[in-house]
Amino acid sequence: MEMNHVRRGSGEPLLLIHGLGGSWRTWTPILDGLAAEREVVAVDLPGHGETPALSGEVSIDTLADAVTSFLDANDLAGVDVVGNSMGARLVLELARRGEVGTTVALDPGGFWKGWERYFFYATLAPSIRLVRLLQPVMDRLMGSAVGRTMLLIQLSARPWDLSAEVTREEMRTFADSPSFDELLRRLAFGPSQPGTDSTPGSVVIGWGRKDRVTLPRQAKRALDRFPNAQLYWFEDSGHYPHWDAPDEATELILTSTANDE
């Protein structure tokens, strides 16, 4: 499958996979820093950004199949890969399947259980309805520190400090994604992410101490399922380390993916 994507920089390729409702532009705060050392390939997943939705089932499994097809078509098999949120779960699934190299998963989903599933769904489902409702005034809201704080407090430890341009784009793609609702239900109530003790490259799992979406307590479960992974804590970050701590996230990604070169 062909997916809309951008390429920046030169060197060994590095694939970036966004989270639920996002697009390649979510990585804007760290793109230049990564592209200074790597050729960065940032994609729009099916049903996100400018990539058409899949026909039929939309799930982690079918998204992983689509990304694998994209890798094969673009001579990127075994590429180092970074993901956030749903994208972080997706890169872990690709690593489990043996499709990618070094893997950096930032605040991955798929490790909740019990009431955490309902918490995840019950907080995000009304949030996306509100985001859609507010699209006519979203430019004004994201241009205001107060507006960003009101709408993004679940995603960021310091939403008032975020870029108006980046957050405006994220809110637009959230509202426009035709796959958001189905994926949200499957992520919340579908199977948890399976693990493995054998991956082609190393696995680094980064987690924000202030994450209000994938709660920090879930990091232990991620390590239980990927016992050879290394865990890195972002002490002053929420669910989006590439927004809250862009320099720290860039350093972690470049250092981690340099190890296996």
PDB file of C-alpha atoms in Angstrom:
ATOM      1  CA  MET A   1       0.000   0.000   0.000  1.00  0.00           C
ATOM      2  CA  GLU A   2       1.205   3.500  -0.785  1.00  0.00           C
ATOM      3  CA  MET A   3       0.845   6.008   2.029  1.00  0.00           C
ATOM      4  CA  ASN A   4       1.309   9.732   1.952  1.00  0.00           C
ATOM      5  CA  HIS A   5       4.713  10.525   3.416  1.00  0.00           C
ATOM      6  CA  VAL A   6       7.502  13.075   3.558  1.00  0.00           C
ATOM      7  CA  ARG A   7      11.261  12.581   3.507  1.00  0.00           C
ATOM      8  CA  ARG A   8      13.728  14.885   5.201  1.00  0.00           C
ATOM      9  CA  GLY A   9      17.491  14.767   5.637  1.00  0.00           C
ATOM     10  CA  SER A  10      19.997  12.135   4.529  1.00  0.00           C
ATOM     11  CA  GLY A  11      21.694   9.081   5.952  1.00  0.00           C
ATOM     12  CA  GLU A  12      20.236   5.840   7.291  1.00  0.00           C
ATOM     13  CA  PRO A  13      16.430   5.945   7.034  1.00  0.00           C
ATOM     14  CA  LEU A  14      14.272   6.356  10.125  1.00  0.00           C
ATOM     15  CA  LEU A  15      10.507   5.787   9.932  1.00  0.00           C
ATOM     16  CA  LEU A  16       8.125   7.850  12.097  1.00  0.00           C
ATOM     17  CA  ILE A  17       4.571   6.616  12.818  1.00  0.00           C
ATOM     18  CA  HIS A  18       2.041   8.947  14.439  1.00  0.00           C
ATOM     19  CA  GLY A  19      -0.751   8.111  16.861  1.00  0.00           C
ATOM     20  CA  LEU A  20      -4.522   7.810  16.620  1.00  0.00           C
ATOM     21  CA  GLY A  21      -6.012  10.680  14.624  1.00  0.00           C
ATOM     22  CA  GLY A  22      -2.655  12.293  13.873  1.00  0.00           C
ATOM     23  CA  SER A  23      -0.559  12.767  10.755  1.00  0.00           C
ATOM     24  CA  TRP A  24       3.114  13.078   9.868  1.00  0.00           C
ATOM     25  CA  ARG A  25       2.954  16.704  10.996  1.00  0.00           C
ATOM     26  CA  THR A  26       2.705  15.680  14.647  1.00  0.00           C
ATOM     27  CA  TRP A  27       6.481  15.121  14.468  1.00  0.00           C
ATOM     28  CA  THR A  28       7.219  18.720  13.417  1.00  0.00           C
ATOM     29  CA  PRO A  29       8.868  19.674  16.752  1.00  0.00           C
ATOM     30  CA  ILE A  30      11.586  17.029  16.270  1.00  0.00           C
ATOM     31  CA  LEU A  31      11.786  16.586  12.481  1.00  0.00           C
ATOM     32  CA  ASP A  32      14.683  18.941  11.899  1.00  0.00           C
ATOM     33  CA  GLY A  33      16.701  17.529  14.791  1.00  0.00           C
ATOM     34  CA  LEU A  34      16.281  13.971  13.515  1.00  0.00           C
ATOM     35  CA  ALA A  35      16.867  14.951   9.894  1.00  0.00           C
ATOM     36  CA  ALA A  36      20.224  16.467  10.831  1.00  0.00           C
ATOM     37  CA  GLU A  37      21.536  12.899  11.248  1.00  0.00           C
ATOM     38  CA  ARG A  38      19.094  10.579   9.488  1.00  0.00           C
ATOM     39  CA  GLU A  39      16.863  10.394   6.451  1.00  0.00           C
ATOM     40  CA  VAL A  40      13.489  10.749   8.129  1.00  0.00           C
ATOM     41  CA  VAL A  41      10.437   9.153   6.525  1.00  0.00           C
ATOM     42  CA  ALA A  42       7.235  10.315   8.249  1.00  0.00           C
ATOM     43  CA  VAL A  43       3.982   8.716   7.093  1.00  0.00           C
ATOM     44  CA  ASP A  44       0.258   9.309   7.260  1.00  0.00           C
ATOM     45  CA  LEU A  45      -1.315   6.002   8.283  1.00  0.00           C
ATOM     46  CA  PRO A  46      -4.387   4.784   6.367  1.00  0.00           C
ATOM     47  CA  GLY A  47      -7.425   6.822   7.331  1.00  0.00           C
ATOM     48  CA  HIS A  48      -5.224   9.667   8.597  1.00  0.00           C
ATOM     49  CA  GLY A  49      -3.867  12.836   7.044  1.00  0.00           C
ATOM     50  CA  GLU A  50      -3.775  12.474   3.271  1.00  0.00           C
ATOM     51  CA  THR A  51      -3.791   8.665   3.100  1.00  0.00           C
ATOM     52  CA  PRO A  52      -7.137   7.040   2.219  1.00  0.00           C
ATOM     53  CA  ALA A  53      -8.744   4.717   4.719  1.00  0.00           C
ATOM     54  CA  LEU A  54      -8.483   0.957   4.437  1.00  0.00           C
ATOM     55  CA  SER A  55     -11.430  -0.930   3.048  1.00  0.00           C
ATOM     56  CA  GLY A  56     -12.772  -3.436   5.548  1.00  0.00           C
ATOM     57  CA  GLU A  57     -11.450  -3.883   9.070  1.00  0.00           C
ATOM     58  CA  VAL A  58      -9.284  -1.161  10.590  1.00  0.00           C
ATOM     59  CA  SER A  59      -7.158  -2.476  13.445  1.00  0.00           C
ATOM     60  CA  ILE A  60      -3.584  -2.733  14.651  1.00  0.00           C
ATOM     61  CA  ASP A  61      -3.231  -5.923  12.602  1.00  0.00           C
ATOM     62  CA  THR A  62      -4.464  -4.380   9.356  1.00  0.00           C
ATOM     63  CA  LEU A  63      -2.474  -1.184   9.903  1.00  0.00           C
ATOM     64  CA  ALA A  64       0.641  -3.307  10.504  1.00  0.00           C
ATOM     65  CA  ASP A  65      -0.052  -5.145   7.252  1.00  0.00           C
ATOM     66  CA  ALA A  66      -0.373  -1.812   5.428  1.00  0.00           C
ATOM     67  CA  VAL A  67       2.876  -0.460   6.880  1.00  0.00           C
ATOM     68  CA  THR A  68       4.685  -3.682   5.979  1.00  0.00           C
ATOM     69  CA  SER A  69       3.432  -3.336   2.406  1.00  0.00           C
ATOM     70  CA  PHE A  70       4.680   0.271   2.368  1.00  0.00           C
ATOM     71  CA  LEU A  71       8.100  -0.813   3.670  1.00  0.00           C
ATOM     72  CA  ASP A  72       8.421  -3.490   0.983  1.00  0.00           C
ATOM     73  CA  ALA A  73       7.347  -1.103  -1.772  1.00  0.00           C
ATOM     74  CA  ASN A  74       9.822   1.572  -0.696  1.00  0.00           C
ATOM     75  CA  ASP A  75      12.852  -0.629   0.018  1.00  0.00           C
ATOM     76  CA  LEU A  76      12.569   0.061   3.762  1.00  0.00           C
ATOM     77  CA  ALA A  77      12.374  -3.475   5.152  1.00  0.00           C
ATOM     78  CA  GLY A  78      14.260  -3.610   8.455  1.00  0.00           C
ATOM     79  CA  VAL A  79      14.181   0.180   8.898  1.00  0.00           C
ATOM     80  CA  ASP A  80      14.611   1.711  12.358  1.00  0.00           C
ATOM     81  CA  VAL A  81      11.254   2.982  13.513  1.00  0.00           C
ATOM     82  CA  VAL A  82       9.710   5.389  16.035  1.00  0.00           C
ATOM     83  CA  GLY A  83       6.068   5.593  17.064  1.00  0.00           C
ATOM     84  CA  ASN A  84       3.913   7.447  19.551  1.00  0.00           C
ATOM     85  CA  SER A  85       0.697   6.295  21.256  1.00  0.00           C
ATOM     86  CA  MET A  86      -1.171   4.029  18.819  1.00  0.00           C
ATOM     87  CA  GLY A  87       1.850   4.411  16.535  1.00  0.00           C
ATOM     88  CA  ALA A  88       4.053   3.182  19.388  1.00  0.00           C
ATOM     89  CA  ARG A  89       1.907   0.079  19.733  1.00  0.00           C
ATOM     90  CA  LEU A  90       2.128  -0.340  15.970  1.00  0.00           C
ATOM     91  CA  VAL A  91       5.937  -0.228  15.924  1.00  0.00           C
ATOM     92  CA  LEU A  92       6.042  -2.777  18.748  1.00  0.00           C
ATOM     93  CA  GLU A  93       3.788  -5.034  16.670  1.00  0.00           C
ATOM     94  CA  LEU A  94       6.082  -4.585  13.667  1.00  0.00           C
ATOM     95  CA  ALA A  95       9.080  -5.438  15.852  1.00  0.00           C
ATOM     96  CA  ARG A  96       7.258  -8.507  17.175  1.00  0.00           C
ATOM     97  CA  ARG A  97       6.658  -9.614  13.583  1.00  0.00           C
ATOM     98  CA  GLY A  98      10.336  -9.065  12.740  1.00  0.00           C
ATOM     99  CA  GLU A  99       9.638  -6.396  10.109  1.00  0.00           C
ATOM    100  CA  VAL A 100      11.731  -3.499  11.471  1.00  0.00           C
ATOM    101  CA  GLY A 101      15.081  -2.764  13.067  1.00  0.00           C
ATOM    102  CA  THR A 102      15.656  -0.768  16.220  1.00  0.00           C
ATOM    103  CA  THR A 103      12.324   0.300  17.664  1.00  0.00           C
ATOM    104  CA  VAL A 104      11.502   3.316  19.830  1.00  0.00           C
ATOM    105  CA  ALA A 105       7.962   3.274  21.233  1.00  0.00           C
ATOM    106  CA  LEU A 106       6.833   6.458  22.994  1.00  0.00           C
ATOM    107  CA  ASP A 107       3.903   5.950  25.399  1.00  0.00           C
ATOM    108  CA  PRO A 108       2.431   2.918  23.628  1.00  0.00           C
ATOM    109  CA  GLY A 109      -1.170   1.810  23.915  1.00  0.00           C
ATOM    110  CA  GLY A 110      -2.281  -1.779  24.270  1.00  0.00           C
ATOM    111  CA  PHE A 111      -1.143  -2.470  27.826  1.00  0.00           C
ATOM    112  CA  TRP A 112      -4.229  -1.439  29.804  1.00  0.00           C
ATOM    113  CA  LYS A 113      -6.521  -3.796  31.656  1.00  0.00           C
ATOM    114  CA  GLY A 114      -9.743  -3.694  33.652  1.00  0.00           C
ATOM    115  CA  TRP A 115     -11.028  -0.202  34.407  1.00  0.00           C
ATOM    116  CA  GLU A 116      -8.157   1.380  32.469  1.00  0.00           C
ATOM    117  CA  ARG A 117      -9.806   0.326  29.205  1.00  0.00           C
ATOM    118  CA  TYR A 118     -12.996   2.183  30.144  1.00  0.00           C
ATOM    119  CA  PHE A 119     -11.000   5.173  31.371  1.00  0.00           C
ATOM    120  CA  PHE A 120      -9.199   5.359  28.034  1.00  0.00           C
ATOM    121  CA  TYR A 121     -12.393   5.148  26.012  1.00  0.00           C
ATOM    122  CA  ALA A 122     -14.561   7.295  28.284  1.00  0.00           C
ATOM    123  CA  THR A 123     -12.095  10.182  28.217  1.00  0.00           C
ATOM    124  CA  LEU A 124     -11.199  10.131  24.509  1.00  0.00           C
ATOM    125  CA  ALA A 125     -14.629   9.424  22.991  1.00  0.00           C
ATOM    126  CA  PRO A 126     -16.256  12.629  24.287  1.00  0.00           C
ATOM    127  CA  SER A 127     -13.048  14.550  23.586  1.00  0.00           C
ATOM    128  CA  ILE A 128     -13.147  13.734  19.874  1.00  0.00           C
ATOM    129  CA  ARG A 129     -16.820  14.710  19.701  1.00  0.00           C
ATOM    130  CA  LEU A 130     -15.922  18.058  21.237  1.00  0.00           C
ATOM    131  CA  VAL A 131     -12.993  18.533  18.858  1.00  0.00           C
ATOM    132  CA  ARG A 132     -15.292  17.955  15.878  1.00  0.00           C
ATOM    133  CA  LEU A 133     -17.894  20.323  17.240  1.00  0.00           C
ATOM    134  CA  LEU A 134     -15.327  23.070  17.795  1.00  0.00           C
ATOM    135  CA  GLN A 135     -13.676  22.929  14.350  1.00  0.00           C
ATOM    136  CA  PRO A 136     -15.208  26.267  13.218  1.00  0.00           C
ATOM    137  CA  VAL A 137     -13.401  28.056  16.075  1.00  0.00           C
ATOM    138  CA  MET A 138     -10.388  25.749  16.421  1.00  0.00           C
ATOM    139  CA  ASP A 139      -7.915  28.200  14.874  1.00  0.00           C
ATOM    140  CA  ARG A 140      -8.783  30.756  17.522  1.00  0.00           C
ATOM    141  CA  LEU A 141      -8.704  28.203  20.354  1.00  0.00           C
ATOM    142  CA  MET A 142      -5.297  26.794  19.395  1.00  0.00           C
ATOM    143  CA  GLY A 143      -3.959  30.317  19.050  1.00  0.00           C
ATOM    144  CA  SER A 144      -4.665  30.875  22.740  1.00  0.00           C
ATOM    145  CA  ALA A 145      -2.733  29.384  25.663  1.00  0.00           C
ATOM    146  CA  VAL A 146      -6.034  29.038  27.503  1.00  0.00           C
ATOM    147  CA  GLY A 147      -7.640  27.218  24.571  1.00  0.00           C
ATOM    148  CA  ARG A 148      -4.705  24.819  24.210  1.00  0.00           C
ATOM    149  CA  THR A 149      -4.802  24.105  27.925  1.00  0.00           C
ATOM    150  CA  MET A 150      -8.517  23.349  27.889  1.00  0.00           C
ATOM    151  CA  LEU A 151      -8.366  20.937  24.948  1.00  0.00           C
ATOM    152  CA  LEU A 152      -4.932  19.351  25.296  1.00  0.00           C
ATOM    153  CA  ILE A 153      -4.405  18.868  29.024  1.00  0.00           C
ATOM    154  CA  GLN A 154      -4.916  15.108  28.623  1.00  0.00           C
ATOM    155  CA  LEU A 155      -2.152  14.872  26.004  1.00  0.00           C
ATOM    156  CA  SER A 156       0.455  17.301  27.280  1.00  0.00           C
ATOM    157  CA  ALA A 157       2.053  18.183  30.605  1.00  0.00           C
ATOM    158  CA  ARG A 158       2.328  21.837  29.486  1.00  0.00           C
ATOM    159  CA  PRO A 159      -0.219  22.476  26.736  1.00  0.00           C
ATOM    160  CA  TRP A 160       0.017  26.251  27.129  1.00  0.00           C
ATOM    161  CA  ASP A 161       3.629  26.090  25.894  1.00  0.00           C
ATOM    162  CA  LEU A 162       2.875  24.140  22.726  1.00  0.00           C
ATOM    163  CA  SER A 163       3.007  25.457  19.171  1.00  0.00           C
ATOM    164  CA  ALA A 164      -0.305  26.852  17.958  1.00  0.00           C
ATOM    165  CA  GLU A 165       0.464  25.653  14.428  1.00  0.00           C
ATOM    166  CA  VAL A 166       1.272  22.066  15.427  1.00  0.00           C
ATOM    167  CA  THR A 167      -1.687  21.721  17.780  1.00  0.00           C
ATOM    168  CA  ARG A 168      -4.086  23.281  15.272  1.00  0.00           C
ATOM    169  CA  GLU A 169      -3.058  20.683  12.682  1.00  0.00           C
ATOM    170  CA  GLU A 170      -3.418  17.846  15.195  1.00  0.00           C
ATOM    171  CA  MET A 171      -6.932  18.924  16.109  1.00  0.00           C
ATOM    172  CA  ARG A 172      -7.857  19.137  12.419  1.00  0.00           C
ATOM    173  CA  THR A 173      -6.606  15.647  11.618  1.00  0.00           C
ATOM    174  CA  PHE A 174      -8.306  14.251  14.730  1.00  0.00           C
ATOM    175  CA  ALA A 175     -11.619  15.602  13.473  1.00  0.00           C
ATOM    176  CA  ASP A 176     -11.087  14.572   9.841  1.00  0.00           C
ATOM    177  CA  SER A 177      -9.885  10.985  10.349  1.00  0.00           C
ATOM    178  CA  PRO A 178     -12.523   8.550   9.034  1.00  0.00           C
ATOM    179  CA  SER A 179     -10.892   5.709  10.988  1.00  0.00           C
ATOM    180  CA  PHE A 180     -10.749   7.380  14.410  1.00  0.00           C
ATOM    181  CA  ASP A 181     -13.945   5.976  15.945  1.00  0.00           C
ATOM    182  CA  GLU A 182     -13.425   2.365  14.876  1.00  0.00           C
ATOM    183  CA  LEU A 183      -9.794   2.383  15.945  1.00  0.00           C
ATOM    184  CA  LEU A 184     -10.657   3.930  19.305  1.00  0.00           C
ATOM    185  CA  ARG A 185     -13.154   1.140  20.027  1.00  0.00           C
ATOM    186  CA  ARG A 186     -10.748  -1.585  18.929  1.00  0.00           C
ATOM    187  CA  LEU A 187      -7.868  -0.109  20.912  1.00  0.00           C
ATOM    188  CA  ALA A 188      -9.962   0.188  24.057  1.00  0.00           C
ATOM    189  CA  PHE A 189     -11.828  -3.102  23.965  1.00  0.00           C
ATOM    190  CA  GLY A 190      -9.886  -5.318  21.577  1.00  0.00           C
ATOM    191  CA  PRO A 191      -6.992  -7.661  22.364  1.00  0.00           C
ATOM    192  CA  SER A 192      -4.010  -6.334  24.291  1.00  0.00           C
ATOM    193  CA  GLN A 193      -0.650  -6.030  22.567  1.00  0.00           C
ATOM    194  CA  PRO A 194       1.174  -9.377  22.510  1.00  0.00           C
ATOM    195  CA  GLY A 195       4.889  -9.399  23.150  1.00  0.00           C
ATOM    196  CA  THR A 196       8.048 -11.328  22.374  1.00  0.00           C
ATOM    197  CA  ASP A 197      11.502 -11.873  23.805  1.00  0.00           C
ATOM    198  CA  SER A 198      13.089 -11.818  20.344  1.00  0.00           C
ATOM    199  CA  THR A 199      13.170  -8.842  17.968  1.00  0.00           C
ATOM    200  CA  PRO A 200      15.530  -8.068  15.059  1.00  0.00           C
ATOM    201  CA  GLY A 201      16.803  -4.890  16.726  1.00  0.00           C
ATOM    202  CA  SER A 202      16.775  -3.408  20.188  1.00  0.00           C
ATOM    203  CA  VAL A 203      13.554  -2.011  21.648  1.00  0.00           C
ATOM    204  CA  VAL A 204      13.351   1.175  23.717  1.00  0.00           C
ATOM    205  CA  ILE A 205      10.089   2.144  25.377  1.00  0.00           C
ATOM    206  CA  GLY A 206       9.801   5.792  26.425  1.00  0.00           C
ATOM    207  CA  TRP A 207       7.080   6.852  28.863  1.00  0.00           C
ATOM    208  CA  GLY A 208       5.994  10.212  30.204  1.00  0.00           C
ATOM    209  CA  ARG A 209       5.668  10.283  33.984  1.00  0.00           C
ATOM    210  CA  LYS A 210       2.674  12.620  33.559  1.00  0.00           C
ATOM    211  CA  ASP A 211       0.880  10.602  30.873  1.00  0.00           C
ATOM    212  CA  ARG A 212      -2.903  10.820  31.350  1.00  0.00           C
ATOM    213  CA  VAL A 213      -3.789   8.555  28.409  1.00  0.00           C
ATOM    214  CA  THR A 214      -1.572   5.487  28.734  1.00  0.00           C
ATOM    215  CA  LEU A 215      -0.982   5.566  32.455  1.00  0.00           C
ATOM    216  CA  PRO A 216       2.614   5.128  33.687  1.00  0.00           C
ATOM    217  CA  ARG A 217       1.621   2.006  35.641  1.00  0.00           C
ATOM    218  CA  GLN A 218       1.232   0.261  32.268  1.00  0.00           C
ATOM    219  CA  ALA A 219       4.977   0.483  31.581  1.00  0.00           C
ATOM    220  CA  LYS A 220       5.641  -2.593  33.730  1.00  0.00           C
ATOM    221  CA  ARG A 221       3.237  -4.642  31.616  1.00  0.00           C
ATOM    222  CA  ALA A 222       4.973  -3.476  28.462  1.00  0.00           C
ATOM    223  CA  LEU A 223       8.302  -4.648  29.855  1.00  0.00           C
ATOM    224  CA  ASP A 224       6.797  -7.956  30.946  1.00  0.00           C
ATOM    225  CA  ARG A 225       5.724  -8.595  27.339  1.00  0.00           C
ATOM    226  CA  PHE A 226       8.929  -7.241  25.801  1.00  0.00           C
ATOM    227  CA  PRO A 227      11.449  -8.409  28.428  1.00  0.00           C
ATOM    228  CA  ASN A 228      14.487  -7.396  26.378  1.00  0.00           C
ATOM    229  CA  ALA A 229      13.288  -3.801  26.011  1.00  0.00           C
ATOM    230  CA  GLN A 230      14.821  -0.851  27.812  1.00  0.00           C
ATOM    231  CA  LEU A 231      12.532   1.613  29.591  1.00  0.00           C
ATOM    232  CA  TYR A 232      13.195   5.358  29.552  1.00  0.00           C
ATOM    233  CA  TRP A 233      11.209   7.801  31.692  1.00  0.00           C
ATOM    234  CA  PHE A 234      10.454  11.339  30.529  1.00  0.00           C
ATOM    235  CA  GLU A 235      10.139  12.970  33.916  1.00  0.00           C
ATOM    236  CA  ASP A 236       8.308  16.118  32.811  1.00  0.00           C
ATOM    237  CA  SER A 237       6.237  14.882  29.883  1.00  0.00           C
ATOM    238  CA  GLY A 238       2.712  13.742  29.172  1.00  0.00           C
ATOM    239  CA  HIS A 239       1.510  11.459  26.388  1.00  0.00           C
ATOM    240  CA  TYR A 240       3.446  13.297  23.650  1.00  0.00           C
ATOM    241  CA  PRO A 241       7.157  13.426  24.585  1.00  0.00           C
ATOM    242  CA  HIS A 242       8.003  14.804  21.134  1.00  0.00           C
ATOM    243  CA  TRP A 243       5.890  17.850  22.067  1.00  0.00           C
ATOM    244  CA  ASP A 244       6.652  18.246  25.770  1.00  0.00           C
ATOM    245  CA  ALA A 245      10.345  17.351  25.649  1.00  0.00           C
ATOM    246  CA  PRO A 246      11.439  17.617  22.006  1.00  0.00           C
ATOM    247  CA  ASP A 247      15.184  17.892  22.657  1.00  0.00           C
ATOM    248  CA  GLU A 248      15.115  14.968  25.070  1.00  0.00           C
ATOM    249  CA  ALA A 249      13.008  12.888  22.679  1.00  0.00           C
ATOM    250  CA  THR A 250      15.350  13.662  19.771  1.00  0.00           C
ATOM    251  CA  GLU A 251      18.388  12.638  21.798  1.00  0.00           C
ATOM    252  CA  LEU A 252      16.745   9.403  22.938  1.00  0.00           C
ATOM    253  CA  ILE A 253      15.740   8.471  19.401  1.00  0.00           C
ATOM    254  CA  LEU A 254      19.100   9.258  17.813  1.00  0.00           C
ATOM    255  CA  THR A 255      21.079   7.549  20.582  1.00  0.00           C
ATOM    256  CA  SER A 256      18.869   4.471  20.633  1.00  0.00           C
ATOM    257  CA  THR A 257      18.813   3.962  16.891  1.00  0.00           C
ATOM    258  CA  ALA A 258      22.551   4.539  16.562  1.00  0.00           C
ATOM    259  CA  ASN A 259      23.310   1.495  18.690  1.00  0.00           C
ATOM    260  CA  ASP A 260      22.570  -1.097  16.033  1.00  0.00           C
ATOM    261  CA  GLU A 261      24.090   0.667  13.032  1.00  0.00           C
TER     262      GLU A 261
END
